[in-house]
Amino acid sequence: RWSLAHASLAGCTRHGNVCCCKNVFMDLRIASPEDWQTSRDIRLRALAQDPAAFCSTLEGESALNEKQWRARMVTATTLLAWDGLAVVGTVTLKPDPHEDGGRELVAMWVDPAYRRSGLASSLVASIVDRAVSVGAHEVALWVAEDNSRARSLYERSGFELTGERDVMRPGVDQVRMRK
């Protein structure tokens, strides 16, 4: 397990790896290769429930095998938010292919029942802390231009638009943000 450092952030209090958002205690843990099924399950759930929020597709991610999921747990850092035995949020940090020495935040998702609890802000802050701890000089992300809730979350977390944009899917652009 990886211990989280901040005492309080965005409506959540954190002590070690325990996070309390609106009186719901959650355990924030970094996934290991042994957690590949849990990571896969929440990723597929996110893609099924909110497909418009991601570049990846449910079909594409469902086709990945165990070896590929385990490799993701080695090449990237996936943070899982647990409420008891249920995973209710996730975010992943990987080397940024656009910026040498930077990290990229991807696959951010919180179960709809836990939105507006402060959990998303805590996940973002925790994964940014992780990036800093491994020496990243910046953290960047891509977000659907029409996803105003996600953009607002990232802006509150200190990310700023870079002016870069790319096609996410037909009719929708994604914009890059950096902190």
mmCIF file with all atom_site columns, C-alpha atoms in Angstrom:
data_model
loop_
_atom_site.group_PDB
_atom_site.id
_atom_site.type_symbol
_atom_site.label_atom_id
_atom_site.label_alt_id
_atom_site.label_comp_id
_atom_site.label_asym_id
_atom_site.label_entity_id
_atom_site.label_seq_id
_atom_site.pdbx_PDB_ins_code
_atom_site.Cartn_x
_atom_site.Cartn_y
_atom_site.Cartn_z
_atom_site.occupancy
_atom_site.B_iso_or_equiv
_atom_site.pdbx_formal_charge
_atom_site.auth_seq_id
_atom_site.auth_comp_id
_atom_site.auth_asym_id
_atom_site.auth_atom_id
_atom_site.pdbx_PDB_model_num
ATOM 1   C CA . ARG A 1 1   ? 0.000   0.000   0.000   1.00 0.00 ? 1   ARG A CA 1
ATOM 2   C CA . TRP A 1 2   ? 0.997   3.553   -0.615  1.00 0.00 ? 2   TRP A CA 1
ATOM 3   C CA . SER A 1 3   ? 0.364   6.070   2.134   1.00 0.00 ? 3   SER A CA 1
ATOM 4   C CA . LEU A 1 4   ? -1.305  9.368   1.273   1.00 0.00 ? 4   LEU A CA 1
ATOM 5   C CA . ALA A 1 5   ? 0.166   12.510  2.757   1.00 0.00 ? 5   ALA A CA 1
ATOM 6   C CA . HIS A 1 6   ? -2.389  15.313  2.944   1.00 0.00 ? 6   HIS A CA 1
ATOM 7   C CA . ALA A 1 7   ? -4.549  15.816  6.014   1.00 0.00 ? 7   ALA A CA 1
ATOM 8   C CA . SER A 1 8   ? -7.531  17.381  4.274   1.00 0.00 ? 8   SER A CA 1
ATOM 9   C CA . LEU A 1 9   ? -8.582  18.335  0.803   1.00 0.00 ? 9   LEU A CA 1
ATOM 10  C CA . ALA A 1 10  ? -11.789 19.277  -1.019  1.00 0.00 ? 10  ALA A CA 1
ATOM 11  C CA . GLY A 1 11  ? -14.270 18.057  1.570   1.00 0.00 ? 11  GLY A CA 1
ATOM 12  C CA . CYS A 1 12  ? -12.367 14.883  2.350   1.00 0.00 ? 12  CYS A CA 1
ATOM 13  C CA . THR A 1 13  ? -10.061 14.186  5.240   1.00 0.00 ? 13  THR A CA 1
ATOM 14  C CA . ARG A 1 14  ? -7.189  11.804  4.723   1.00 0.00 ? 14  ARG A CA 1
ATOM 15  C CA . HIS A 1 15  ? -5.149  9.986   7.328   1.00 0.00 ? 15  HIS A CA 1
ATOM 16  C CA . GLY A 1 16  ? -2.576  7.591   5.912   1.00 0.00 ? 16  GLY A CA 1
ATOM 17  C CA . ASN A 1 17  ? -4.330  5.650   3.203   1.00 0.00 ? 17  ASN A CA 1
ATOM 18  C CA . VAL A 1 18  ? -7.831  6.217   4.648   1.00 0.00 ? 18  VAL A CA 1
ATOM 19  C CA . CYS A 1 19  ? -10.018 8.922   3.143   1.00 0.00 ? 19  CYS A CA 1
ATOM 20  C CA . CYS A 1 20  ? -13.288 10.189  4.620   1.00 0.00 ? 20  CYS A CA 1
ATOM 21  C CA . CYS A 1 21  ? -15.582 11.959  2.160   1.00 0.00 ? 21  CYS A CA 1
ATOM 22  C CA . LYS A 1 22  ? -18.928 13.135  3.551   1.00 0.00 ? 22  LYS A CA 1
ATOM 23  C CA . ASN A 1 23  ? -18.692 10.655  6.435   1.00 0.00 ? 23  ASN A CA 1
ATOM 24  C CA . VAL A 1 24  ? -17.971 7.696   4.160   1.00 0.00 ? 24  VAL A CA 1
ATOM 25  C CA . PHE A 1 25  ? -14.587 6.137   4.929   1.00 0.00 ? 25  PHE A CA 1
ATOM 26  C CA . MET A 1 26  ? -12.620 4.946   1.926   1.00 0.00 ? 26  MET A CA 1
ATOM 27  C CA . ASP A 1 27  ? -9.265  3.281   1.556   1.00 0.00 ? 27  ASP A CA 1
ATOM 28  C CA . LEU A 1 28  ? -7.086  4.645   -1.268  1.00 0.00 ? 28  LEU A CA 1
ATOM 29  C CA . ARG A 1 29  ? -4.653  2.010   -2.536  1.00 0.00 ? 29  ARG A CA 1
ATOM 30  C CA . ILE A 1 30  ? -2.265  1.631   -5.420  1.00 0.00 ? 30  ILE A CA 1
ATOM 31  C CA . ALA A 1 31  ? -3.124  -1.424  -7.485  1.00 0.00 ? 31  ALA A CA 1
ATOM 32  C CA . SER A 1 32  ? -0.484  -4.127  -7.871  1.00 0.00 ? 32  SER A CA 1
ATOM 33  C CA . PRO A 1 33  ? -0.346  -6.712  -10.678 1.00 0.00 ? 33  PRO A CA 1
ATOM 34  C CA . GLU A 1 34  ? -2.319  -9.022  -8.374  1.00 0.00 ? 34  GLU A CA 1
ATOM 35  C CA . ASP A 1 35  ? -5.155  -6.467  -8.475  1.00 0.00 ? 35  ASP A CA 1
ATOM 36  C CA . TRP A 1 36  ? -5.514  -6.741  -12.252 1.00 0.00 ? 36  TRP A CA 1
ATOM 37  C CA . GLN A 1 37  ? -9.051  -8.161  -12.103 1.00 0.00 ? 37  GLN A CA 1
ATOM 38  C CA . THR A 1 38  ? -10.256 -5.423  -9.763  1.00 0.00 ? 38  THR A CA 1
ATOM 39  C CA . SER A 1 39  ? -8.655  -2.756  -11.941 1.00 0.00 ? 39  SER A CA 1
ATOM 40  C CA . ARG A 1 40  ? -10.158 -4.329  -15.042 1.00 0.00 ? 40  ARG A CA 1
ATOM 41  C CA . ASP A 1 41  ? -13.611 -4.544  -13.458 1.00 0.00 ? 41  ASP A CA 1
ATOM 42  C CA . ILE A 1 42  ? -13.798 -0.875  -12.449 1.00 0.00 ? 42  ILE A CA 1
ATOM 43  C CA . ARG A 1 43  ? -12.341 0.221   -15.792 1.00 0.00 ? 43  ARG A CA 1
ATOM 44  C CA . LEU A 1 44  ? -14.958 -1.759  -17.709 1.00 0.00 ? 44  LEU A CA 1
ATOM 45  C CA . ARG A 1 45  ? -17.676 -0.434  -15.392 1.00 0.00 ? 45  ARG A CA 1
ATOM 46  C CA . ALA A 1 46  ? -16.511 3.138   -16.089 1.00 0.00 ? 46  ALA A CA 1
ATOM 47  C CA . LEU A 1 47  ? -16.509 2.557   -19.845 1.00 0.00 ? 47  LEU A CA 1
ATOM 48  C CA . ALA A 1 48  ? -19.973 0.963   -19.716 1.00 0.00 ? 48  ALA A CA 1
ATOM 49  C CA . GLN A 1 49  ? -21.521 3.718   -17.562 1.00 0.00 ? 49  GLN A CA 1
ATOM 50  C CA . ASP A 1 50  ? -19.762 6.775   -19.036 1.00 0.00 ? 50  ASP A CA 1
ATOM 51  C CA . PRO A 1 51  ? -18.488 5.869   -22.523 1.00 0.00 ? 51  PRO A CA 1
ATOM 52  C CA . ALA A 1 52  ? -18.492 9.484   -23.725 1.00 0.00 ? 52  ALA A CA 1
ATOM 53  C CA . ALA A 1 53  ? -15.905 10.442  -21.094 1.00 0.00 ? 53  ALA A CA 1
ATOM 54  C CA . PHE A 1 54  ? -13.157 8.235   -22.530 1.00 0.00 ? 54  PHE A CA 1
ATOM 55  C CA . CYS A 1 55  ? -11.176 7.712   -25.725 1.00 0.00 ? 55  CYS A CA 1
ATOM 56  C CA . SER A 1 56  ? -10.979 3.985   -25.005 1.00 0.00 ? 56  SER A CA 1
ATOM 57  C CA . THR A 1 57  ? -13.958 1.766   -25.682 1.00 0.00 ? 57  THR A CA 1
ATOM 58  C CA . LEU A 1 58  ? -15.602 -0.996  -23.689 1.00 0.00 ? 58  LEU A CA 1
ATOM 59  C CA . GLU A 1 59  ? -15.042 -3.377  -26.598 1.00 0.00 ? 59  GLU A CA 1
ATOM 60  C CA . GLY A 1 60  ? -11.356 -2.583  -26.859 1.00 0.00 ? 60  GLY A CA 1
ATOM 61  C CA . GLU A 1 61  ? -10.631 -2.813  -23.135 1.00 0.00 ? 61  GLU A CA 1
ATOM 62  C CA . SER A 1 62  ? -12.748 -5.990  -22.759 1.00 0.00 ? 62  SER A CA 1
ATOM 63  C CA . ALA A 1 63  ? -10.511 -7.694  -25.326 1.00 0.00 ? 63  ALA A CA 1
ATOM 64  C CA . LEU A 1 64  ? -7.361  -7.263  -23.203 1.00 0.00 ? 64  LEU A CA 1
ATOM 65  C CA . ASN A 1 65  ? -6.067  -10.442 -21.581 1.00 0.00 ? 65  ASN A CA 1
ATOM 66  C CA . GLU A 1 66  ? -4.698  -11.018 -18.078 1.00 0.00 ? 66  GLU A CA 1
ATOM 67  C CA . LYS A 1 67  ? -1.086  -10.486 -19.167 1.00 0.00 ? 67  LYS A CA 1
ATOM 68  C CA . GLN A 1 68  ? -1.964  -7.081  -20.670 1.00 0.00 ? 68  GLN A CA 1
ATOM 69  C CA . TRP A 1 69  ? -3.873  -5.987  -17.553 1.00 0.00 ? 69  TRP A CA 1
ATOM 70  C CA . ARG A 1 70  ? -1.013  -7.070  -15.299 1.00 0.00 ? 70  ARG A CA 1
ATOM 71  C CA . ALA A 1 71  ? 1.456   -5.156  -17.484 1.00 0.00 ? 71  ALA A CA 1
ATOM 72  C CA . ARG A 1 72  ? -0.616  -2.001  -16.995 1.00 0.00 ? 72  ARG A CA 1
ATOM 73  C CA . MET A 1 73  ? -0.188  -2.334  -13.244 1.00 0.00 ? 73  MET A CA 1
ATOM 74  C CA . VAL A 1 74  ? 3.602   -2.347  -13.763 1.00 0.00 ? 74  VAL A CA 1
ATOM 75  C CA . THR A 1 75  ? 3.989   0.408   -16.371 1.00 0.00 ? 75  THR A CA 1
ATOM 76  C CA . ALA A 1 76  ? 1.510   2.806   -14.749 1.00 0.00 ? 76  ALA A CA 1
ATOM 77  C CA . THR A 1 77  ? 0.223   3.641   -11.274 1.00 0.00 ? 77  THR A CA 1
ATOM 78  C CA . THR A 1 78  ? -3.471  2.954   -10.753 1.00 0.00 ? 78  THR A CA 1
ATOM 79  C CA . LEU A 1 79  ? -5.060  4.282   -7.583  1.00 0.00 ? 79  LEU A CA 1
ATOM 80  C CA . LEU A 1 80  ? -8.248  2.567   -6.402  1.00 0.00 ? 80  LEU A CA 1
ATOM 81  C CA . ALA A 1 81  ? -10.749 4.012   -3.905  1.00 0.00 ? 81  ALA A CA 1
ATOM 82  C CA . TRP A 1 82  ? -12.366 1.331   -1.770  1.00 0.00 ? 82  TRP A CA 1
ATOM 83  C CA . ASP A 1 83  ? -15.546 1.727   0.263   1.00 0.00 ? 83  ASP A CA 1
ATOM 84  C CA . GLY A 1 84  ? -15.419 -1.444  2.303   1.00 0.00 ? 84  GLY A CA 1
ATOM 85  C CA . LEU A 1 85  ? -15.139 -4.258  -0.230  1.00 0.00 ? 85  LEU A CA 1
ATOM 86  C CA . ALA A 1 86  ? -16.308 -2.188  -3.220  1.00 0.00 ? 86  ALA A CA 1
ATOM 87  C CA . VAL A 1 87  ? -14.085 -0.155  -5.526  1.00 0.00 ? 87  VAL A CA 1
ATOM 88  C CA . VAL A 1 88  ? -15.850 3.162   -6.136  1.00 0.00 ? 88  VAL A CA 1
ATOM 89  C CA . GLY A 1 89  ? -13.211 5.267   -7.868  1.00 0.00 ? 89  GLY A CA 1
ATOM 90  C CA . THR A 1 90  ? -10.008 5.039   -9.864  1.00 0.00 ? 90  THR A CA 1
ATOM 91  C CA . VAL A 1 91  ? -7.345  7.129   -11.559 1.00 0.00 ? 91  VAL A CA 1
ATOM 92  C CA . THR A 1 92  ? -4.165  6.144   -13.383 1.00 0.00 ? 92  THR A CA 1
ATOM 93  C CA . LEU A 1 93  ? -0.831  7.913   -13.790 1.00 0.00 ? 93  LEU A CA 1
ATOM 94  C CA . LYS A 1 94  ? 1.500   6.978   -16.642 1.00 0.00 ? 94  LYS A CA 1
ATOM 95  C CA . PRO A 1 95  ? 4.583   8.448   -18.292 1.00 0.00 ? 95  PRO A CA 1
ATOM 96  C CA . ASP A 1 96  ? 3.499   11.322  -20.527 1.00 0.00 ? 96  ASP A CA 1
ATOM 97  C CA . PRO A 1 97  ? 4.158   10.428  -24.177 1.00 0.00 ? 97  PRO A CA 1
ATOM 98  C CA . HIS A 1 98  ? 4.032   14.135  -25.061 1.00 0.00 ? 98  HIS A CA 1
ATOM 99  C CA . GLU A 1 99  ? 6.413   15.525  -22.413 1.00 0.00 ? 99  GLU A CA 1
ATOM 100 C CA . ASP A 1 100 ? 9.702   13.891  -21.413 1.00 0.00 ? 100 ASP A CA 1
ATOM 101 C CA . GLY A 1 101 ? 9.847   13.598  -17.618 1.00 0.00 ? 101 GLY A CA 1
ATOM 102 C CA . GLY A 1 102 ? 6.161   14.399  -17.203 1.00 0.00 ? 102 GLY A CA 1
ATOM 103 C CA . ARG A 1 103 ? 3.264   12.214  -16.184 1.00 0.00 ? 103 ARG A CA 1
ATOM 104 C CA . GLU A 1 104 ? -0.213  11.914  -17.653 1.00 0.00 ? 104 GLU A CA 1
ATOM 105 C CA . LEU A 1 105 ? -3.394  11.441  -15.630 1.00 0.00 ? 105 LEU A CA 1
ATOM 106 C CA . VAL A 1 106 ? -5.771  9.028   -17.408 1.00 0.00 ? 106 VAL A CA 1
ATOM 107 C CA . ALA A 1 107 ? -8.789  6.804   -16.744 1.00 0.00 ? 107 ALA A CA 1
ATOM 108 C CA . MET A 1 108 ? -10.236 9.022   -14.000 1.00 0.00 ? 108 MET A CA 1
ATOM 109 C CA . TRP A 1 109 ? -13.649 7.816   -12.839 1.00 0.00 ? 109 TRP A CA 1
ATOM 110 C CA . VAL A 1 110 ? -15.847 7.888   -9.729  1.00 0.00 ? 110 VAL A CA 1
ATOM 111 C CA . ASP A 1 111 ? -18.996 5.806   -9.253  1.00 0.00 ? 111 ASP A CA 1
ATOM 112 C CA . PRO A 1 112 ? -22.052 8.065   -9.701  1.00 0.00 ? 112 PRO A CA 1
ATOM 113 C CA . ALA A 1 113 ? -23.185 7.397   -6.110  1.00 0.00 ? 113 ALA A CA 1
ATOM 114 C CA . TYR A 1 114 ? -19.916 8.946   -4.840  1.00 0.00 ? 114 TYR A CA 1
ATOM 115 C CA . ARG A 1 115 ? -19.788 12.006  -7.071  1.00 0.00 ? 115 ARG A CA 1
ATOM 116 C CA . ARG A 1 116 ? -19.873 15.408  -5.358  1.00 0.00 ? 116 ARG A CA 1
ATOM 117 C CA . SER A 1 117 ? -18.459 13.802  -2.213  1.00 0.00 ? 117 SER A CA 1
ATOM 118 C CA . GLY A 1 118 ? -14.922 15.160  -2.632  1.00 0.00 ? 118 GLY A CA 1
ATOM 119 C CA . LEU A 1 119 ? -13.587 11.746  -3.652  1.00 0.00 ? 119 LEU A CA 1
ATOM 120 C CA . ALA A 1 120 ? -12.678 12.852  -7.196  1.00 0.00 ? 120 ALA A CA 1
ATOM 121 C CA . SER A 1 121 ? -10.661 15.785  -5.847  1.00 0.00 ? 121 SER A CA 1
ATOM 122 C CA . SER A 1 122 ? -8.878  13.482  -3.412  1.00 0.00 ? 122 SER A CA 1
ATOM 123 C CA . LEU A 1 123 ? -8.061  10.993  -6.163  1.00 0.00 ? 123 LEU A CA 1
ATOM 124 C CA . VAL A 1 124 ? -6.634  13.748  -8.369  1.00 0.00 ? 124 VAL A CA 1
ATOM 125 C CA . ALA A 1 125 ? -4.611  15.271  -5.510  1.00 0.00 ? 125 ALA A CA 1
ATOM 126 C CA . SER A 1 126 ? -3.301  11.862  -4.468  1.00 0.00 ? 126 SER A CA 1
ATOM 127 C CA . ILE A 1 127 ? -2.190  10.888  -7.955  1.00 0.00 ? 127 ILE A CA 1
ATOM 128 C CA . VAL A 1 128 ? -0.551  14.302  -8.471  1.00 0.00 ? 128 VAL A CA 1
ATOM 129 C CA . ASP A 1 129 ? 1.284   13.786  -5.157  1.00 0.00 ? 129 ASP A CA 1
ATOM 130 C CA . ARG A 1 130 ? 2.433   10.424  -6.496  1.00 0.00 ? 130 ARG A CA 1
ATOM 131 C CA . ALA A 1 131 ? 3.720   12.074  -9.690  1.00 0.00 ? 131 ALA A CA 1
ATOM 132 C CA . VAL A 1 132 ? 5.717   14.583  -7.651  1.00 0.00 ? 132 VAL A CA 1
ATOM 133 C CA . SER A 1 133 ? 7.131   11.785  -5.465  1.00 0.00 ? 133 SER A CA 1
ATOM 134 C CA . VAL A 1 134 ? 8.523   10.014  -8.537  1.00 0.00 ? 134 VAL A CA 1
ATOM 135 C CA . GLY A 1 135 ? 10.126  13.217  -9.833  1.00 0.00 ? 135 GLY A CA 1
ATOM 136 C CA . ALA A 1 136 ? 7.635   14.352  -12.463 1.00 0.00 ? 136 ALA A CA 1
ATOM 137 C CA . HIS A 1 137 ? 8.063   18.021  -13.355 1.00 0.00 ? 137 HIS A CA 1
ATOM 138 C CA . GLU A 1 138 ? 4.461   18.267  -14.541 1.00 0.00 ? 138 GLU A CA 1
ATOM 139 C CA . VAL A 1 139 ? 1.203   16.344  -14.780 1.00 0.00 ? 139 VAL A CA 1
ATOM 140 C CA . ALA A 1 140 ? -1.016  16.683  -17.828 1.00 0.00 ? 140 ALA A CA 1
ATOM 141 C CA . LEU A 1 141 ? -4.278  15.187  -19.021 1.00 0.00 ? 141 LEU A CA 1
ATOM 142 C CA . TRP A 1 142 ? -6.722  15.210  -21.906 1.00 0.00 ? 142 TRP A CA 1
ATOM 143 C CA . VAL A 1 143 ? -10.418 15.816  -21.231 1.00 0.00 ? 143 VAL A CA 1
ATOM 144 C CA . ALA A 1 144 ? -13.428 15.924  -23.544 1.00 0.00 ? 144 ALA A CA 1
ATOM 145 C CA . GLU A 1 145 ? -14.081 19.547  -24.374 1.00 0.00 ? 145 GLU A CA 1
ATOM 146 C CA . ASP A 1 146 ? -17.791 19.069  -23.643 1.00 0.00 ? 146 ASP A CA 1
ATOM 147 C CA . ASN A 1 147 ? -17.212 17.440  -20.227 1.00 0.00 ? 147 ASN A CA 1
ATOM 148 C CA . SER A 1 148 ? -17.672 20.586  -18.148 1.00 0.00 ? 148 SER A CA 1
ATOM 149 C CA . ARG A 1 149 ? -17.854 18.736  -14.802 1.00 0.00 ? 149 ARG A CA 1
ATOM 150 C CA . ALA A 1 150 ? -14.502 17.061  -15.351 1.00 0.00 ? 150 ALA A CA 1
ATOM 151 C CA . ARG A 1 151 ? -12.900 20.263  -16.639 1.00 0.00 ? 151 ARG A CA 1
ATOM 152 C CA . SER A 1 152 ? -14.161 22.105  -13.565 1.00 0.00 ? 152 SER A CA 1
ATOM 153 C CA . LEU A 1 153 ? -12.710 19.416  -11.279 1.00 0.00 ? 153 LEU A CA 1
ATOM 154 C CA . TYR A 1 154 ? -9.324  19.707  -12.960 1.00 0.00 ? 154 TYR A CA 1
ATOM 155 C CA . GLU A 1 155 ? -9.383  23.509  -12.853 1.00 0.00 ? 155 GLU A CA 1
ATOM 156 C CA . ARG A 1 156 ? -10.175 23.412  -9.103  1.00 0.00 ? 156 ARG A CA 1
ATOM 157 C CA . SER A 1 157 ? -7.220  21.022  -8.774  1.00 0.00 ? 157 SER A CA 1
ATOM 158 C CA . GLY A 1 158 ? -4.861  23.552  -10.354 1.00 0.00 ? 158 GLY A CA 1
ATOM 159 C CA . PHE A 1 159 ? -4.785  22.347  -13.958 1.00 0.00 ? 159 PHE A CA 1
ATOM 160 C CA . GLU A 1 160 ? -4.832  24.917  -16.756 1.00 0.00 ? 160 GLU A CA 1
ATOM 161 C CA . LEU A 1 161 ? -5.704  24.608  -20.430 1.00 0.00 ? 161 LEU A CA 1
ATOM 162 C CA . THR A 1 162 ? -2.617  24.437  -22.656 1.00 0.00 ? 162 THR A CA 1
ATOM 163 C CA . GLY A 1 163 ? -4.330  25.416  -25.913 1.00 0.00 ? 163 GLY A CA 1
ATOM 164 C CA . GLU A 1 164 ? -3.683  21.955  -27.352 1.00 0.00 ? 164 GLU A CA 1
ATOM 165 C CA . ARG A 1 165 ? -6.624  20.029  -28.756 1.00 0.00 ? 165 ARG A CA 1
ATOM 166 C CA . ASP A 1 166 ? -7.211  16.822  -30.669 1.00 0.00 ? 166 ASP A CA 1
ATOM 167 C CA . VAL A 1 167 ? -10.149 14.843  -32.001 1.00 0.00 ? 167 VAL A CA 1
ATOM 168 C CA . MET A 1 168 ? -11.446 12.510  -29.294 1.00 0.00 ? 168 MET A CA 1
ATOM 169 C CA . ARG A 1 169 ? -14.173 10.945  -31.438 1.00 0.00 ? 169 ARG A CA 1
ATOM 170 C CA . PRO A 1 170 ? -16.205 12.241  -34.372 1.00 0.00 ? 170 PRO A CA 1
ATOM 171 C CA . GLY A 1 171 ? -17.807 15.528  -33.351 1.00 0.00 ? 171 GLY A CA 1
ATOM 172 C CA . VAL A 1 172 ? -16.001 15.865  -30.011 1.00 0.00 ? 172 VAL A CA 1
ATOM 173 C CA . ASP A 1 173 ? -12.564 17.339  -29.367 1.00 0.00 ? 173 ASP A CA 1
ATOM 174 C CA . GLN A 1 174 ? -10.435 16.779  -26.322 1.00 0.00 ? 174 GLN A CA 1
ATOM 175 C CA . VAL A 1 175 ? -8.367  19.528  -24.764 1.00 0.00 ? 175 VAL A CA 1
ATOM 176 C CA . ARG A 1 176 ? -5.108  19.235  -22.873 1.00 0.00 ? 176 ARG A CA 1
ATOM 177 C CA . MET A 1 177 ? -4.638  20.561  -19.361 1.00 0.00 ? 177 MET A CA 1
ATOM 178 C CA . ARG A 1 178 ? -1.407  20.775  -17.378 1.00 0.00 ? 178 ARG A CA 1
ATOM 179 C CA . LYS A 1 179 ? -0.333  21.392  -13.792 1.00 0.00 ? 179 LYS A CA 1
#
